[in-house]
Amino acid sequence: MARTGLSAAEALERLRRFGPNETGEGRGGTWRRALAAVAGEPMFLLLLAAGAIYLVVGDLAEGVLLAFFALVAVGLVVLQQERGERALDALRALAVPEVRVLREGRAQRIPARELVPGDLLLLGEGERVAADAVLREATGVQVDESLLTGESVPVRKRAAVAGEGEEGGETKAIPGGEDAPHVFAGTLVVSGHALAEVLATGERTHMGRIGLSLARIDTRATPLQSQLARLARRLFVLALVLSLALVAWHGLAGQGWLQSALWGLAFAMAMLPEEVPMVLTIFVGLAAWRMARLQVLARRPAVIEALGATTVLCVDKTGTLTENRQRLCRLLTAEDDIDVTAGAPLPESVHELLEYALMASRRGGADPLDLAVFAHGDASLAGTEHLHPAWPLLEEYPLTPELLATSQSWVTPQGRQAVAAKGAVEAVADLCHLDAEAAARLLRQAEWLASQGLRVLAVAKGEAEGAKAAAIQHDYTFTPLGLLAFEDPLRADVPAAVAQARAAGIGVAMITGDHLATALAVARQAGIATDGGALTGAEVDALDDAGLRAALRQVRVFARTLPQHKLRLVQAFRANGETVAMTGDGVNDAPALKAADIGIAMGVRGTDVAREAAGLVLLDEDFSRIVAGIRAGRRTFDNLRRALTYILAIHVPIAGLALLPVVLGWPPVLLPPHVALIQMVVDPMCSFAFEGVPQSPELMRRPPRPARQALLGTGTLRFGLLQGSALLLAALAVYAVALRFGSADAARTLAVAGLTAGNVALVWINTGARIGRPLGRALPIITALAALAMAVTALVPPLRALFQFGPAPPLHWALALVLPVAAVALAAALGTTSPPPTAAPAGRS
């Protein structure tokens, strides 16, 4: 088989024949699972119980109404489950790992699910094998097959000999054993690189039945979800106990057991914050989707909770802060020092330097410095006598450990040799046989360029008679021409993103394996603090834990580091009380990614193991995306707190109006139909009004919240209770006045109207909206629908009878609408929506 791989048409035909490379897992039965889940929901059970009692007492209309509300509750849950699953499916589609294959003679990345038998799969260190395959080419390959065999020791692999490997979409080989040519889906390449022919995909692989997904969204409950679920269960038990007590009290007092049961059910329904789990699911799911649109994939929803508390970002330099490419930026000769990034025409004095740099570079190769030389040289010297496309290459002298320079000898039209050399400054100085003074002068120039974070190469030229190549480079006589300086350009948006992070109280630490001078130069360009100096990996090793923690209070630049240094730095930052987010891309970065509060894997150059260990995947490896993700995390936390404050506040008057009038001996205000109607308004208000609140202008100018700060802290609880109590007192006052001057049905109408008006006011106040500035279209629409629902139930005779409403004079309507709104506004003026921000620890910058 030719080493060009499949054609697009062949791959498509095999994809149709063998199917996608996946285990067949789906979300089938989503609506059935949702029905099963909602059948156990307390609110659903209470609605059914209340409807059954109404039917027993012969009140068909109320029974049918509550049955309708029960169906609506089921529909809402199923709809939200389906929307959530669709969002998760979209996220999983983004999270599907990609593989490198050879198709139509070129390497390309495709989703792993599109891999088919016969594909040529490119494998490298740190990558998971995506299908069962046989190795056609292999260099130093070792594979960890512990997933399939239980043996933790990697096994050697070799390339197959002619005839080995089966076709047809299946493989008979078994995992385990040394020097076998087969690799298996789900195993890990720990060293070497290879070209493998795919034999089996999907359910036909050895691990197909396991259905392993390397980048699956973790749908388990987060700590916050678990905390709120426990709160809901406790409130359910409390509501059940209190409602049973209320039923027993009034039943024994001769009020009638069925009527007492209805009152008890209304109170239990009023106490249950059924909105909380759905609100949390919606908020977290939509936040993850928004982050995915920002090229930040949240593999585990729990990380969204932690993002807003991040205090230190530990980032790599190459590819994250910089563009991960080399660019020629300076040409230095004895006469000139030219900055070539300005785009101006080059003076003649540096033409020869660039000419021989081109001649010393290997055209068509992958060396980034060679590519940078060609990119600039071909354009700058076009149309001059310094380009020699027709000259034949006589000999190439590769770089060796003994001489870190490479040379190429070309034959000129005159039959002479023109030899070009480039490499490390010390090596080129040696080739040119410079005296000590000249060599020292060249080294000082190179060190000066290196101190600015630049990579430096020296260039020399030589000549020789005839067309016979010398045995070694030293056999030629070279003359130094000058120095080339290269840079990995800083991403254009990095300085602004670093400034945003620092303004938000988040320290940015750069951890790189590059040289100290380069690290400091890039840090200065990016705006990362350098006043605390820098530490190298060796200096980190020399410090004990206490000394390292003390150093980290000031130092933000770390150079010449290894993966074990990253792990220790993350642990030391956390020991200092920081909430740490860290980027990583390699197999050895996985321990540090797991040790960090938030691990961020690189989506392009990151290995599968790094992605498995991380909570976030940075899809385009752009530092500004991390800052955008933190902004999204803070916004989500703020809006969740607003929503839960509102839920807490609105349940105070609902529960109070269901309980207090009955306890005081007044006619009841809220019966199960009223509570059910209000609950049907509360859910969409939370889902749409609060999640869509835009971020505060101060969001990224305030310090991070403490990592362990509760979503419902003391300040939030106090403010919610204050708002809810104010609305309860206002609604009770409206009810009392209306009872004094009118019928119980009219008083109930006005109390429910006042509760509805106050409910809408709570939403406007807690979203931060104002008249004329409603923060989107959802809020005015919800307000209009609430008003319409109240008007229809109060004015349409059949509905008015169904809800036991009665007509009331205009003056009483004005009191019912104005007093609750005024009470909520006064409570808002006296309270605060959140605790004051906590100052960032000293030294965080």
PDB file of C-alpha atoms in Angstrom, residues 238-244 246 262-272 654-656 658-660 670 672 675:
ATOM      1  CA  LEU A 238     -39.423  20.833  57.008  1.00  0.00           C
ATOM      2  CA  ALA A 239     -42.374  21.761  54.772  1.00  0.00           C
ATOM      3  CA  LEU A 240     -43.841  18.283  55.182  1.00  0.00           C
ATOM      4  CA  VAL A 241     -43.564  18.385  58.981  1.00  0.00           C
ATOM      5  CA  LEU A 242     -45.021  21.900  59.267  1.00  0.00           C
ATOM      6  CA  SER A 243     -47.833  21.245  56.797  1.00  0.00           C
ATOM      7  CA  LEU A 244     -48.802  18.028  58.621  1.00  0.00           C
ATOM      8  CA  LEU A 246     -51.036  22.634  60.246  1.00  0.00           C
ATOM      9  CA  LEU A 262     -55.651  21.699  51.086  1.00  0.00           C
ATOM     10  CA  TRP A 263     -54.249  24.425  53.337  1.00  0.00           C
ATOM     11  CA  GLY A 264     -51.368  22.145  54.347  1.00  0.00           C
ATOM     12  CA  LEU A 265     -50.608  21.273  50.730  1.00  0.00           C
ATOM     13  CA  ALA A 266     -50.633  24.942  49.739  1.00  0.00           C
ATOM     14  CA  PHE A 267     -48.149  25.752  52.513  1.00  0.00           C
ATOM     15  CA  ALA A 268     -45.863  22.829  51.565  1.00  0.00           C
ATOM     16  CA  MET A 269     -45.903  23.886  47.910  1.00  0.00           C
ATOM     17  CA  ALA A 270     -45.122  27.471  48.910  1.00  0.00           C
ATOM     18  CA  MET A 271     -42.082  26.474  50.930  1.00  0.00           C
ATOM     19  CA  LEU A 272     -40.371  24.312  48.315  1.00  0.00           C
ATOM     20  CA  ILE A 654     -45.573  32.866  49.219  1.00  0.00           C
ATOM     21  CA  ALA A 655     -45.082  30.708  52.330  1.00  0.00           C
ATOM     22  CA  GLY A 656     -46.236  33.524  54.634  1.00  0.00           C
ATOM     23  CA  ALA A 658     -50.163  30.402  52.675  1.00  0.00           C
ATOM     24  CA  LEU A 659     -49.641  30.059  56.439  1.00  0.00           C
ATOM     25  CA  LEU A 660     -50.280  33.282  58.396  1.00  0.00           C
ATOM     26  CA  LEU A 670     -53.282  31.109  48.809  1.00  0.00           C
ATOM     27  CA  PRO A 672     -52.890  25.143  45.779  1.00  0.00           C
ATOM     28  CA  VAL A 675     -49.327  28.635  44.514  1.00  0.00           C
TER      29      VAL A 675
END
